[in-house]
């Protein structure tokens, strides 16, 4: 995937803003996307000075959608207990 390419791919031109961080047509998740591109050249700063990026997805159904990185649902791995390895 060209997720971190510096130049945006042509397919993002038809992107629709998804409100639920999934494909607005088939509800496919970002993990099911066939292509991904993250616009890291133009971050937006939030009120608390954190960065957010536009994430573009080319869905398996052919729909192109985008969402803000801050709209991403929490990861299932985020709340796991940390395992400390012995030194």
N, CA, C and O atoms as a CHARMM CRD file, in Angstrom:
* protein
*
  348
    1    1 UNK  N      0.84200  -1.18500   0.00000 PROA 1      0.00000
    2    1 UNK  CA     0.00000   0.00000   0.00000 PROA 1      0.00000
    3    1 UNK  C      0.88100   1.24000   0.00000 PROA 1      0.00000
    4    1 UNK  O      2.02500   1.19900   0.45200 PROA 1      0.00000
    5    2 UNK  N      0.35600   2.31100  -0.49600 PROA 2      0.00000
    6    2 UNK  CA     1.10900   3.56200  -0.56200 PROA 2      0.00000
    7    2 UNK  C      0.75700   4.50300   0.58200 PROA 2      0.00000
    8    2 UNK  O      0.71700   5.71800   0.38800 PROA 2      0.00000
    9    3 UNK  N      0.50300   3.97000   1.75700 PROA 3      0.00000
   10    3 UNK  CA     0.00600   4.75400   2.88200 PROA 3      0.00000
   11    3 UNK  C      0.83100   5.99200   3.19800 PROA 3      0.00000
   12    3 UNK  O      0.26600   7.01900   3.57600 PROA 3      0.00000
   13    4 UNK  N      2.15000   5.92600   3.05400 PROA 4      0.00000
   14    4 UNK  CA     3.00300   7.04200   3.43900 PROA 4      0.00000
   15    4 UNK  C      3.66600   7.73500   2.25800 PROA 4      0.00000
   16    4 UNK  O      4.63700   8.46900   2.43700 PROA 4      0.00000
   17    5 UNK  N      3.16000   7.51300   1.07300 PROA 5      0.00000
   18    5 UNK  CA     3.70800   8.18200  -0.10800 PROA 5      0.00000
   19    5 UNK  C      3.55400   9.69400   0.05400 PROA 5      0.00000
   20    5 UNK  O      2.51800  10.15500   0.53300 PROA 5      0.00000
   21    6 UNK  N      4.56000  10.46900  -0.33400 PROA 6      0.00000
   22    6 UNK  CA     4.47800  11.92400  -0.17000 PROA 6      0.00000
   23    6 UNK  C      3.48400  12.59900  -1.12100 PROA 6      0.00000
   24    6 UNK  O      2.97100  13.67800  -0.82300 PROA 6      0.00000
   25    7 UNK  N      3.22000  11.97200  -2.24600 PROA 7      0.00000
   26    7 UNK  CA     2.30400  12.55000  -3.23100 PROA 7      0.00000
   27    7 UNK  C      0.97500  11.79800  -3.16400 PROA 7      0.00000
   28    7 UNK  O      0.96500  10.56700  -3.18700 PROA 7      0.00000
   29    8 UNK  N     -0.14100  12.51600  -3.08200 PROA 8      0.00000
   30    8 UNK  CA    -1.42700  11.82600  -2.98100 PROA 8      0.00000
   31    8 UNK  C     -1.77300  11.05000  -4.25100 PROA 8      0.00000
   32    8 UNK  O     -1.53900  11.53500  -5.35800 PROA 8      0.00000
   33    9 UNK  N     -2.32800   9.85100  -4.09500 PROA 9      0.00000
   34    9 UNK  CA    -2.74400   9.09400  -5.26400 PROA 9      0.00000
   35    9 UNK  C     -4.00500   9.69800  -5.87800 PROA 9      0.00000
   36    9 UNK  O     -4.77300  10.37200  -5.19200 PROA 9      0.00000
   37   10 UNK  N     -4.21200   9.45800  -7.14700 PROA 10     0.00000
   38   10 UNK  CA    -5.37100  10.02700  -7.84100 PROA 10     0.00000
   39   10 UNK  C     -6.69200   9.54200  -7.27900 PROA 10     0.00000
   40   10 UNK  O     -7.67800  10.27800  -7.32200 PROA 10     0.00000
   41   11 UNK  N     -6.74400   8.33900  -6.75800 PROA 11     0.00000
   42   11 UNK  CA    -8.01700   7.77100  -6.32400 PROA 11     0.00000
   43   11 UNK  C     -8.63500   8.51300  -5.14200 PROA 11     0.00000
   44   11 UNK  O     -9.82100   8.32300  -4.87600 PROA 11     0.00000
   45   12 UNK  N     -7.88900   9.35000  -4.42300 PROA 12     0.00000
   46   12 UNK  CA    -8.47600  10.06900  -3.27600 PROA 12     0.00000
   47   12 UNK  C     -9.36700  11.23000  -3.70000 PROA 12     0.00000
   48   12 UNK  O    -10.10900  11.76800  -2.87800 PROA 12     0.00000
   49   13 UNK  N     -9.30500  11.62300  -4.96700 PROA 13     0.00000
   50   13 UNK  CA   -10.07100  12.78100  -5.43200 PROA 13     0.00000
   51   13 UNK  C    -11.58300  12.60400  -5.28000 PROA 13     0.00000
   52   13 UNK  O    -12.31300  13.59100  -5.18500 PROA 13     0.00000
   53   14 UNK  N    -12.05300  11.37300  -5.25500 PROA 14     0.00000
   54   14 UNK  CA   -13.49900  11.11100  -5.14800 PROA 14     0.00000
   55   14 UNK  C    -13.91800  10.71500  -3.73700 PROA 14     0.00000
   56   14 UNK  O    -15.01000  10.17900  -3.54400 PROA 14     0.00000
   57   15 UNK  N    -13.07200  10.97000  -2.76100 PROA 15     0.00000
   58   15 UNK  CA   -13.33500  10.52000  -1.39000 PROA 15     0.00000
   59   15 UNK  C    -14.49400  11.27100  -0.74100 PROA 15     0.00000
   60   15 UNK  O    -14.69400  12.46600  -0.96000 PROA 15     0.00000
   61   16 UNK  N    -15.24500  10.53000   0.05800 PROA 16     0.00000
   62   16 UNK  CA   -16.36200  11.04900   0.83600 PROA 16     0.00000
   63   16 UNK  C    -15.99600  10.96700   2.31300 PROA 16     0.00000
   64   16 UNK  O    -15.39900   9.98400   2.75200 PROA 16     0.00000
   65   17 UNK  N    -16.35100  11.99800   3.08200 PROA 17     0.00000
   66   17 UNK  CA   -16.07000  11.96800   4.52300 PROA 17     0.00000
   67   17 UNK  C    -17.01200  10.97100   5.19300 PROA 17     0.00000
   68   17 UNK  O    -18.23200  11.12400   5.14700 PROA 17     0.00000
   69   18 UNK  N    -16.43200   9.96000   5.81100 PROA 18     0.00000
   70   18 UNK  CA   -17.21500   8.95200   6.52700 PROA 18     0.00000
   71   18 UNK  C    -17.43000   9.41000   7.96000 PROA 18     0.00000
   72   18 UNK  O    -16.48400   9.84100   8.61900 PROA 18     0.00000
   73   19 UNK  N    -18.64200   9.32300   8.44400 PROA 19     0.00000
   74   19 UNK  CA   -18.96000   9.79500   9.78300 PROA 19     0.00000
   75   19 UNK  C    -18.68400   8.77200  10.88000 PROA 19     0.00000
   76   19 UNK  O    -18.53000   9.14800  12.04200 PROA 19     0.00000
   77   20 UNK  N    -18.61700   7.47800  10.53300 PROA 20     0.00000
   78   20 UNK  CA   -18.45600   6.43700  11.54900 PROA 20     0.00000
   79   20 UNK  C    -17.16300   5.64100  11.41300 PROA 20     0.00000
   80   20 UNK  O    -17.08900   4.51000  11.89200 PROA 20     0.00000
   81   21 UNK  N    -16.16100   6.19600  10.78100 PROA 21     0.00000
   82   21 UNK  CA   -14.87400   5.55100  10.53600 PROA 21     0.00000
   83   21 UNK  C    -15.04600   4.16200   9.92500 PROA 21     0.00000
   84   21 UNK  O    -14.41700   3.19000  10.34200 PROA 21     0.00000
   85   22 UNK  N    -15.91200   4.10900   8.93400 PROA 22     0.00000
   86   22 UNK  CA   -16.08400   2.90000   8.13900 PROA 22     0.00000
   87   22 UNK  C    -16.63100   3.33100   6.78700 PROA 22     0.00000
   88   22 UNK  O    -17.04700   4.47700   6.61900 PROA 22     0.00000
   89   23 UNK  N    -16.63200   2.42700   5.83700 PROA 23     0.00000
   90   23 UNK  CA   -17.12500   2.74800   4.50000 PROA 23     0.00000
   91   23 UNK  C    -18.58900   3.16400   4.57700 PROA 23     0.00000
   92   23 UNK  O    -19.40200   2.42900   5.13800 PROA 23     0.00000
   93   24 UNK  N    -18.94300   4.31500   4.03400 PROA 24     0.00000
   94   24 UNK  CA   -20.33900   4.75300   4.09400 PROA 24     0.00000
   95   24 UNK  C    -21.27100   3.91100   3.21800 PROA 24     0.00000
   96   24 UNK  O    -22.49000   3.99400   3.36800 PROA 24     0.00000
   97   25 UNK  N    -20.72300   3.10800   2.31000 PROA 25     0.00000
   98   25 UNK  CA   -21.54900   2.28300   1.43000 PROA 25     0.00000
   99   25 UNK  C    -21.80400   0.89700   2.01200 PROA 25     0.00000
  100   25 UNK  O    -22.95400   0.47300   2.12600 PROA 25     0.00000
  101   26 UNK  N    -20.73100   0.18400   2.38300 PROA 26     0.00000
  102   26 UNK  CA   -20.88300  -1.20900   2.83400 PROA 26     0.00000
  103   26 UNK  C    -20.51000  -1.42000   4.30500 PROA 26     0.00000
  104   26 UNK  O    -20.59000  -2.54300   4.80200 PROA 26     0.00000
  105   27 UNK  N    -20.10300  -0.35700   5.00800 PROA 27     0.00000
  106   27 UNK  CA   -19.66800  -0.39500   6.40600 PROA 27     0.00000
  107   27 UNK  C    -18.40200  -1.22900   6.60600 PROA 27     0.00000
  108   27 UNK  O    -18.13900  -1.69300   7.71600 PROA 27     0.00000
  109   28 UNK  N    -17.62000  -1.42400   5.55000 PROA 28     0.00000
  110   28 UNK  CA   -16.33600  -2.10600   5.68100 PROA 28     0.00000
  111   28 UNK  C    -15.39300  -1.29000   6.55300 PROA 28     0.00000
  112   28 UNK  O    -15.43900  -0.05900   6.53900 PROA 28     0.00000
  113   29 UNK  N    -14.54700  -1.96500   7.30400 PROA 29     0.00000
  114   29 UNK  CA   -13.64000  -1.27100   8.21100 PROA 29     0.00000
  115   29 UNK  C    -12.38000  -0.81400   7.47600 PROA 29     0.00000
  116   29 UNK  O    -12.13000  -1.20800   6.33700 PROA 29     0.00000
  117   30 UNK  N    -11.60800   0.00900   8.13900 PROA 30     0.00000
  118   30 UNK  CA   -10.34200   0.46400   7.55800 PROA 30     0.00000
  119   30 UNK  C     -9.38800  -0.70900   7.34700 PROA 30     0.00000
  120   30 UNK  O     -8.55700  -0.66600   6.44000 PROA 30     0.00000
  121   31 UNK  N     -9.49200  -1.74600   8.16000 PROA 31     0.00000
  122   31 UNK  CA    -8.63600  -2.92300   8.02400 PROA 31     0.00000
  123   31 UNK  C     -8.97300  -3.72700   6.75900 PROA 31     0.00000
  124   31 UNK  O     -8.14400  -4.50200   6.28000 PROA 31     0.00000
  125   32 UNK  N    -10.16500  -3.54800   6.22600 PROA 32     0.00000
  126   32 UNK  CA   -10.58900  -4.26700   5.03100 PROA 32     0.00000
  127   32 UNK  C    -10.31000  -3.50300   3.74300 PROA 32     0.00000
  128   32 UNK  O    -10.55500  -4.01400   2.65000 PROA 32     0.00000
  129   33 UNK  N     -9.79900  -2.28800   3.86800 PROA 33     0.00000
  130   33 UNK  CA    -9.54700  -1.45300   2.69200 PROA 33     0.00000
  131   33 UNK  C     -8.48300  -2.06700   1.79700 PROA 33     0.00000
  132   33 UNK  O     -7.55300  -2.71700   2.27600 PROA 33     0.00000
  133   34 UNK  N     -8.62400  -1.85900   0.50400 PROA 34     0.00000
  134   34 UNK  CA    -7.65100  -2.35600  -0.46300 PROA 34     0.00000
  135   34 UNK  C     -6.46100  -1.42100  -0.59900 PROA 34     0.00000
  136   34 UNK  O     -5.35100  -1.85700  -0.90700 PROA 34     0.00000
  137   35 UNK  N     -6.69600  -0.12800  -0.36800 PROA 35     0.00000
  138   35 UNK  CA    -5.63000   0.87900  -0.43800 PROA 35     0.00000
  139   35 UNK  C     -5.82600   1.87700   0.68300 PROA 35     0.00000
  140   35 UNK  O     -6.94100   2.11500   1.14900 PROA 35     0.00000
  141   36 UNK  N     -4.70500   2.45900   1.10700 PROA 36     0.00000
  142   36 UNK  CA    -4.73200   3.45200   2.18200 PROA 36     0.00000
  143   36 UNK  C     -3.74200   4.54500   1.84400 PROA 36     0.00000
  144   36 UNK  O     -2.66400   4.27500   1.31500 PROA 36     0.00000
  145   37 UNK  N     -4.10900   5.78900   2.15100 PROA 37     0.00000
  146   37 UNK  CA    -3.15400   6.89500   2.06000 PROA 37     0.00000
  147   37 UNK  C     -3.42900   7.84600   3.19900 PROA 37     0.00000
  148   37 UNK  O     -4.57600   8.22500   3.43500 PROA 37     0.00000
  149   38 UNK  N     -2.38000   8.23700   3.91100 PROA 38     0.00000
  150   38 UNK  CA    -2.49500   9.16200   5.03700 PROA 38     0.00000
  151   38 UNK  C     -1.84500  10.47300   4.63900 PROA 38     0.00000
  152   38 UNK  O     -0.67500  10.50500   4.25500 PROA 38     0.00000
  153   39 UNK  N     -2.60000  11.54800   4.73100 PROA 39     0.00000
  154   39 UNK  CA    -2.10500  12.87100   4.35400 PROA 39     0.00000
  155   39 UNK  C     -1.26300  13.44400   5.48900 PROA 39     0.00000
  156   39 UNK  O     -1.74900  14.22900   6.30300 PROA 39     0.00000
  157   40 UNK  N     -0.01800  13.04800   5.53000 PROA 40     0.00000
  158   40 UNK  CA     0.88300  13.49600   6.59200 PROA 40     0.00000
  159   40 UNK  C      1.55300  14.83300   6.27200 PROA 40     0.00000
  160   40 UNK  O      2.27900  15.37700   7.10300 PROA 40     0.00000
  161   41 UNK  N      1.31600  15.35200   5.09200 PROA 41     0.00000
  162   41 UNK  CA     1.93100  16.63200   4.71100 PROA 41     0.00000
  163   41 UNK  C      1.15800  17.82500   5.25900 PROA 41     0.00000
  164   41 UNK  O      1.70100  18.92600   5.35400 PROA 41     0.00000
  165   42 UNK  N     -0.08900  17.61900   5.61500 PROA 42     0.00000
  166   42 UNK  CA    -0.93100  18.73500   6.06100 PROA 42     0.00000
  167   42 UNK  C     -1.67000  18.38400   7.34800 PROA 42     0.00000
  168   42 UNK  O     -2.89200  18.24600   7.32100 PROA 42     0.00000
  169   43 UNK  N     -0.97400  18.23600   8.47000 PROA 43     0.00000
  170   43 UNK  CA    -1.70000  17.92900   9.70600 PROA 43     0.00000
  171   43 UNK  C     -2.53800  19.11900  10.15500 PROA 43     0.00000
  172   43 UNK  O     -2.23500  20.27100   9.84500 PROA 43     0.00000
  173   44 UNK  N     -3.57300  18.81500  10.87600 PROA 44     0.00000
  174   44 UNK  CA    -4.42400  19.83500  11.48300 PROA 44     0.00000
  175   44 UNK  C     -4.17600  19.73900  12.97900 PROA 44     0.00000
  176   44 UNK  O     -4.01900  18.64300  13.51700 PROA 44     0.00000
  177   45 UNK  N     -4.14100  20.87500  13.64600 PROA 45     0.00000
  178   45 UNK  CA    -3.91700  20.88800  15.08200 PROA 45     0.00000
  179   45 UNK  C     -5.23100  21.07900  15.81500 PROA 45     0.00000
  180   45 UNK  O     -6.03700  21.93600  15.45200 PROA 45     0.00000
  181   46 UNK  N     -5.44200  20.26900  16.85700 PROA 46     0.00000
  182   46 UNK  CA    -6.65400  20.35800  17.65200 PROA 46     0.00000
  183   46 UNK  C     -6.50700  21.46200  18.69500 PROA 46     0.00000
  184   46 UNK  O     -5.45900  22.09900  18.79800 PROA 46     0.00000
  185   47 UNK  N     -7.55900  21.67400  19.45700 PROA 47     0.00000
  186   47 UNK  CA    -7.54800  22.72200  20.48500 PROA 47     0.00000
  187   47 UNK  C     -6.46500  22.49700  21.52800 PROA 47     0.00000
  188   47 UNK  O     -5.93600  23.45100  22.09800 PROA 47     0.00000
  189   48 UNK  N     -6.13500  21.22600  21.77900 PROA 48     0.00000
  190   48 UNK  CA    -5.09700  20.91500  22.76900 PROA 48     0.00000
  191   48 UNK  C     -3.73200  20.67500  22.11400 PROA 48     0.00000
  192   48 UNK  O     -2.86500  20.01900  22.69200 PROA 48     0.00000
  193   49 UNK  N     -3.55100  21.21200  20.90400 PROA 49     0.00000
  194   49 UNK  CA    -2.27900  21.21000  20.17300 PROA 49     0.00000
  195   49 UNK  C     -1.80300  19.81700  19.73700 PROA 49     0.00000
  196   49 UNK  O     -0.61000  19.60600  19.52400 PROA 49     0.00000
  197   50 UNK  N     -2.71600  18.89500  19.61000 PROA 50     0.00000
  198   50 UNK  CA    -2.37100  17.57900  19.07600 PROA 50     0.00000
  199   50 UNK  C     -2.61200  17.57100  17.58000 PROA 50     0.00000
  200   50 UNK  O     -3.45100  18.31500  17.07100 PROA 50     0.00000
  201   51 UNK  N     -1.87800  16.73300  16.88500 PROA 51     0.00000
  202   51 UNK  CA    -2.03800  16.63300  15.42500 PROA 51     0.00000
  203   51 UNK  C     -3.09400  15.59700  15.07500 PROA 51     0.00000
  204   51 UNK  O     -3.27000  14.59500  15.76800 PROA 51     0.00000
  205   52 UNK  N     -3.79000  15.86800  13.97700 PROA 52     0.00000
  206   52 UNK  CA    -4.66400  14.85200  13.39600 PROA 52     0.00000
  207   52 UNK  C     -4.47400  14.91300  11.88400 PROA 52     0.00000
  208   52 UNK  O     -4.18200  15.96800  11.32200 PROA 52     0.00000
  209   53 UNK  N     -4.64400  13.76000  11.23800 PROA 53     0.00000
  210   53 UNK  CA    -4.43200  13.65600   9.80600 PROA 53     0.00000
  211   53 UNK  C     -5.67300  13.11100   9.13500 PROA 53     0.00000
  212   53 UNK  O     -6.50100  12.44600   9.75800 PROA 53     0.00000
  213   54 UNK  N     -5.78500  13.40900   7.84300 PROA 54     0.00000
  214   54 UNK  CA    -6.80600  12.77800   7.03300 PROA 54     0.00000
  215   54 UNK  C     -6.29500  11.40700   6.61300 PROA 54     0.00000
  216   54 UNK  O     -5.17700  11.27600   6.11600 PROA 54     0.00000
  217   55 UNK  N     -7.11900  10.39200   6.81800 PROA 55     0.00000
  218   55 UNK  CA    -6.79200   9.04000   6.39800 PROA 55     0.00000
  219   55 UNK  C     -7.76800   8.66300   5.28800 PROA 55     0.00000
  220   55 UNK  O     -8.98300   8.72600   5.47600 PROA 55     0.00000
  221   56 UNK  N     -7.24100   8.27700   4.14800 PROA 56     0.00000
  222   56 UNK  CA    -8.05500   7.93600   2.98300 PROA 56     0.00000
  223   56 UNK  C     -8.04600   6.42500   2.77300 PROA 56     0.00000
  224   56 UNK  O     -7.00600   5.77900   2.89500 PROA 56     0.00000
  225   57 UNK  N     -9.20800   5.87400   2.45600 PROA 57     0.00000
  226   57 UNK  CA    -9.35000   4.43100   2.26800 PROA 57     0.00000
  227   57 UNK  C    -10.08700   4.13200   0.96700 PROA 57     0.00000
  228   57 UNK  O    -11.09600   4.76100   0.64900 PROA 57     0.00000
  229   58 UNK  N     -9.56400   3.15900   0.22100 PROA 58     0.00000
  230   58 UNK  CA   -10.21400   2.65100  -0.99000 PROA 58     0.00000
  231   58 UNK  C    -10.81000   1.30600  -0.59000 PROA 58     0.00000
  232   58 UNK  O    -10.09400   0.31800  -0.42300 PROA 58     0.00000
  233   59 UNK  N    -12.12400   1.28500  -0.44200 PROA 59     0.00000
  234   59 UNK  CA   -12.81700   0.11100   0.07900 PROA 59     0.00000
  235   59 UNK  C    -12.90800  -0.99900  -0.96200 PROA 59     0.00000
  236   59 UNK  O    -12.79300  -0.75500  -2.16300 PROA 59     0.00000
  237   60 UNK  N    -13.11200  -2.19600  -0.48800 PROA 60     0.00000
  238   60 UNK  CA   -13.28100  -3.36400  -1.35400 PROA 60     0.00000
  239   60 UNK  C    -14.49000  -3.24000  -2.26500 PROA 60     0.00000
  240   60 UNK  O    -14.54400  -3.88400  -3.31400 PROA 60     0.00000
  241   61 UNK  N    -15.47900  -2.40400  -1.87100 PROA 61     0.00000
  242   61 UNK  CA   -16.68100  -2.22000  -2.69000 PROA 61     0.00000
  243   61 UNK  C    -16.49200  -1.13100  -3.74800 PROA 61     0.00000
  244   61 UNK  O    -17.38800  -0.89100  -4.55700 PROA 61     0.00000
  245   62 UNK  N    -15.32800  -0.47200  -3.74600 PROA 62     0.00000
  246   62 UNK  CA   -15.03700   0.56800  -4.72600 PROA 62     0.00000
  247   62 UNK  C    -15.27800   1.98000  -4.22800 PROA 62     0.00000
  248   62 UNK  O    -14.95400   2.93900  -4.92800 PROA 62     0.00000
  249   63 UNK  N    -15.83500   2.13100  -3.04200 PROA 63     0.00000
  250   63 UNK  CA   -16.05700   3.45400  -2.45200 PROA 63     0.00000
  251   63 UNK  C    -14.74900   3.98200  -1.87800 PROA 63     0.00000
  252   63 UNK  O    -13.98500   3.23800  -1.26400 PROA 63     0.00000
  253   64 UNK  N    -14.49800   5.26300  -2.08000 PROA 64     0.00000
  254   64 UNK  CA   -13.32900   5.91700  -1.49100 PROA 64     0.00000
  255   64 UNK  C    -13.84500   6.82900  -0.38300 PROA 64     0.00000
  256   64 UNK  O    -14.70800   7.67400  -0.61900 PROA 64     0.00000
  257   65 UNK  N    -13.31700   6.65400   0.81700 PROA 65     0.00000
  258   65 UNK  CA   -13.77500   7.45500   1.95100 PROA 65     0.00000
  259   65 UNK  C    -12.58300   7.92900   2.77200 PROA 65     0.00000
  260   65 UNK  O    -11.48500   7.37900   2.69100 PROA 65     0.00000
  261   66 UNK  N    -12.83300   8.95800   3.55900 PROA 66     0.00000
  262   66 UNK  CA   -11.78100   9.47500   4.43200 PROA 66     0.00000
  263   66 UNK  C    -12.37700   9.80800   5.77800 PROA 66     0.00000
  264   66 UNK  O    -13.58400  10.01300   5.91200 PROA 66     0.00000
  265   67 UNK  N    -11.50400   9.86100   6.78400 PROA 67     0.00000
  266   67 UNK  CA   -11.88500  10.26000   8.13900 PROA 67     0.00000
  267   67 UNK  C    -10.66400  10.84900   8.81600 PROA 67     0.00000
  268   67 UNK  O     -9.53300  10.61300   8.39100 PROA 67     0.00000
  269   68 UNK  N    -10.89300  11.60900   9.85800 PROA 68     0.00000
  270   68 UNK  CA    -9.78800  12.15200  10.64400 PROA 68     0.00000
  271   68 UNK  C     -9.19900  11.05500  11.51300 PROA 68     0.00000
  272   68 UNK  O     -9.92400  10.17700  11.98000 PROA 68     0.00000
  273   69 UNK  N     -7.91100  11.09400  11.72900 PROA 69     0.00000
  274   69 UNK  CA    -7.25000  10.09800  12.57700 PROA 69     0.00000
  275   69 UNK  C     -7.82000  10.11400  13.99400 PROA 69     0.00000
  276   69 UNK  O     -7.80200   9.09000  14.67600 PROA 69     0.00000
  277   70 UNK  N     -8.31900  11.25100  14.44000 PROA 70     0.00000
  278   70 UNK  CA    -8.90300  11.35800  15.78100 PROA 70     0.00000
  279   70 UNK  C    -10.28200  10.70700  15.86400 PROA 70     0.00000
  280   70 UNK  O    -10.79700  10.50700  16.96300 PROA 70     0.00000
  281   71 UNK  N    -10.88400  10.37500  14.73200 PROA 71     0.00000
  282   71 UNK  CA   -12.19800   9.72300  14.71800 PROA 71     0.00000
  283   71 UNK  C    -12.08600   8.20400  14.78900 PROA 71     0.00000
  284   71 UNK  O    -13.09100   7.50200  14.90300 PROA 71     0.00000
  285   72 UNK  N    -10.85900   7.70700  14.71900 PROA 72     0.00000
  286   72 UNK  CA   -10.62200   6.25800  14.74700 PROA 72     0.00000
  287   72 UNK  C    -11.11500   5.69200  16.07900 PROA 72     0.00000
  288   72 UNK  O    -10.84200   6.26600  17.13200 PROA 72     0.00000
  289   73 UNK  N    -11.83800   4.57100  16.04100 PROA 73     0.00000
  290   73 UNK  CA   -12.27600   3.95600  17.29700 PROA 73     0.00000
  291   73 UNK  C    -11.08700   3.42500  18.08400 PROA 73     0.00000
  292   73 UNK  O    -10.03600   3.15100  17.50300 PROA 73     0.00000
  293   74 UNK  N    -11.23400   3.27500  19.38900 PROA 74     0.00000
  294   74 UNK  CA   -10.12600   2.77400  20.20200 PROA 74     0.00000
  295   74 UNK  C     -9.70100   1.38100  19.75100 PROA 74     0.00000
  296   74 UNK  O    -10.52800   0.57300  19.32900 PROA 74     0.00000
  297   75 UNK  N     -8.43000   1.11800  19.84300 PROA 75     0.00000
  298   75 UNK  CA    -7.88300  -0.17900  19.46600 PROA 75     0.00000
  299   75 UNK  C     -8.21600  -1.21900  20.52200 PROA 75     0.00000
  300   75 UNK  O     -8.25000  -0.91100  21.71400 PROA 75     0.00000
  301   76 UNK  N     -8.45900  -2.43900  20.09300 PROA 76     0.00000
  302   76 UNK  CA    -8.69300  -3.51800  21.04400 PROA 76     0.00000
  303   76 UNK  C     -7.43400  -3.82600  21.84900 PROA 76     0.00000
  304   76 UNK  O     -7.50900  -4.45700  22.90300 PROA 76     0.00000
  305   77 UNK  N     -6.28100  -3.38400  21.35600 PROA 77     0.00000
  306   77 UNK  CA    -5.01900  -3.64800  22.03100 PROA 77     0.00000
  307   77 UNK  C     -4.64700  -2.55600  23.02900 PROA 77     0.00000
  308   77 UNK  O     -3.72600  -2.74500  23.82300 PROA 77     0.00000
  309   78 UNK  N     -5.32800  -1.43500  23.00700 PROA 78     0.00000
  310   78 UNK  CA    -4.94800  -0.28800  23.83100 PROA 78     0.00000
  311   78 UNK  C     -5.11700  -0.54500  25.31900 PROA 78     0.00000
  312   78 UNK  O     -4.36200   0.00600  26.11900 PROA 78     0.00000
  313   79 UNK  N     -6.07600  -1.35700  25.71100 PROA 79     0.00000
  314   79 UNK  CA    -6.36400  -1.54100  27.13200 PROA 79     0.00000
  315   79 UNK  C     -5.77700  -2.82800  27.71800 PROA 79     0.00000
  316   79 UNK  O     -6.08300  -3.18800  28.85500 PROA 79     0.00000
  317   80 UNK  N     -4.95400  -3.50400  26.96300 PROA 80     0.00000
  318   80 UNK  CA    -4.33800  -4.72500  27.47800 PROA 80     0.00000
  319   80 UNK  C     -3.27500  -4.38900  28.51300 PROA 80     0.00000
  320   80 UNK  O     -2.63100  -3.34100  28.45700 PROA 80     0.00000
  321   81 UNK  N     -3.11000  -5.30000  29.45200 PROA 81     0.00000
  322   81 UNK  CA    -2.06300  -5.11800  30.45500 PROA 81     0.00000
  323   81 UNK  C     -0.70100  -5.18400  29.77500 PROA 81     0.00000
  324   81 UNK  O     -0.46500  -6.00600  28.89000 PROA 81     0.00000
  325   82 UNK  N      0.16000  -4.32600  30.19900 PROA 82     0.00000
  326   82 UNK  CA     1.51000  -4.31000  29.65700 PROA 82     0.00000
  327   82 UNK  C      2.31100  -5.45500  30.24900 PROA 82     0.00000
  328   82 UNK  O      2.27000  -5.69800  31.45500 PROA 82     0.00000
  329   83 UNK  N      3.02800  -6.14300  29.40800 PROA 83     0.00000
  330   83 UNK  CA     3.86400  -7.24100  29.86900 PROA 83     0.00000
  331   83 UNK  C      5.29900  -6.73000  29.96400 PROA 83     0.00000
  332   83 UNK  O      5.89100  -6.33000  28.96100 PROA 83     0.00000
  333   84 UNK  N      5.84600  -6.74600  31.15800 PROA 84     0.00000
  334   84 UNK  CA     7.22300  -6.32700  31.35300 PROA 84     0.00000
  335   84 UNK  C      8.13500  -7.55000  31.19700 PROA 84     0.00000
  336   84 UNK  O      7.96000  -8.56200  31.87600 PROA 84     0.00000
  337   85 UNK  N      9.09400  -7.43600  30.30600 PROA 85     0.00000
  338   85 UNK  CA    10.02700  -8.51700  30.08900 PROA 85     0.00000
  339   85 UNK  C     11.13300  -8.44700  31.12300 PROA 85     0.00000
  340   85 UNK  O     11.54000  -7.35900  31.53000 PROA 85     0.00000
  341   86 UNK  N     11.62600  -9.61200  31.55200 PROA 86     0.00000
  342   86 UNK  CA    12.73500  -9.58600  32.51500 PROA 86     0.00000
  343   86 UNK  C     13.99000  -9.02400  31.88200 PROA 86     0.00000
  344   86 UNK  O     14.22400  -9.18700  30.68400 PROA 86     0.00000
  345   87 UNK  N     14.78000  -8.37300  32.68100 PROA 87     0.00000
  346   87 UNK  CA    16.02000  -7.76900  32.17700 PROA 87     0.00000
  347   87 UNK  C     17.14700  -8.75100  32.12200 PROA 87     0.00000
  348   87 UNK  O     18.25500  -8.39600  31.72000 PROA 87     0.00000
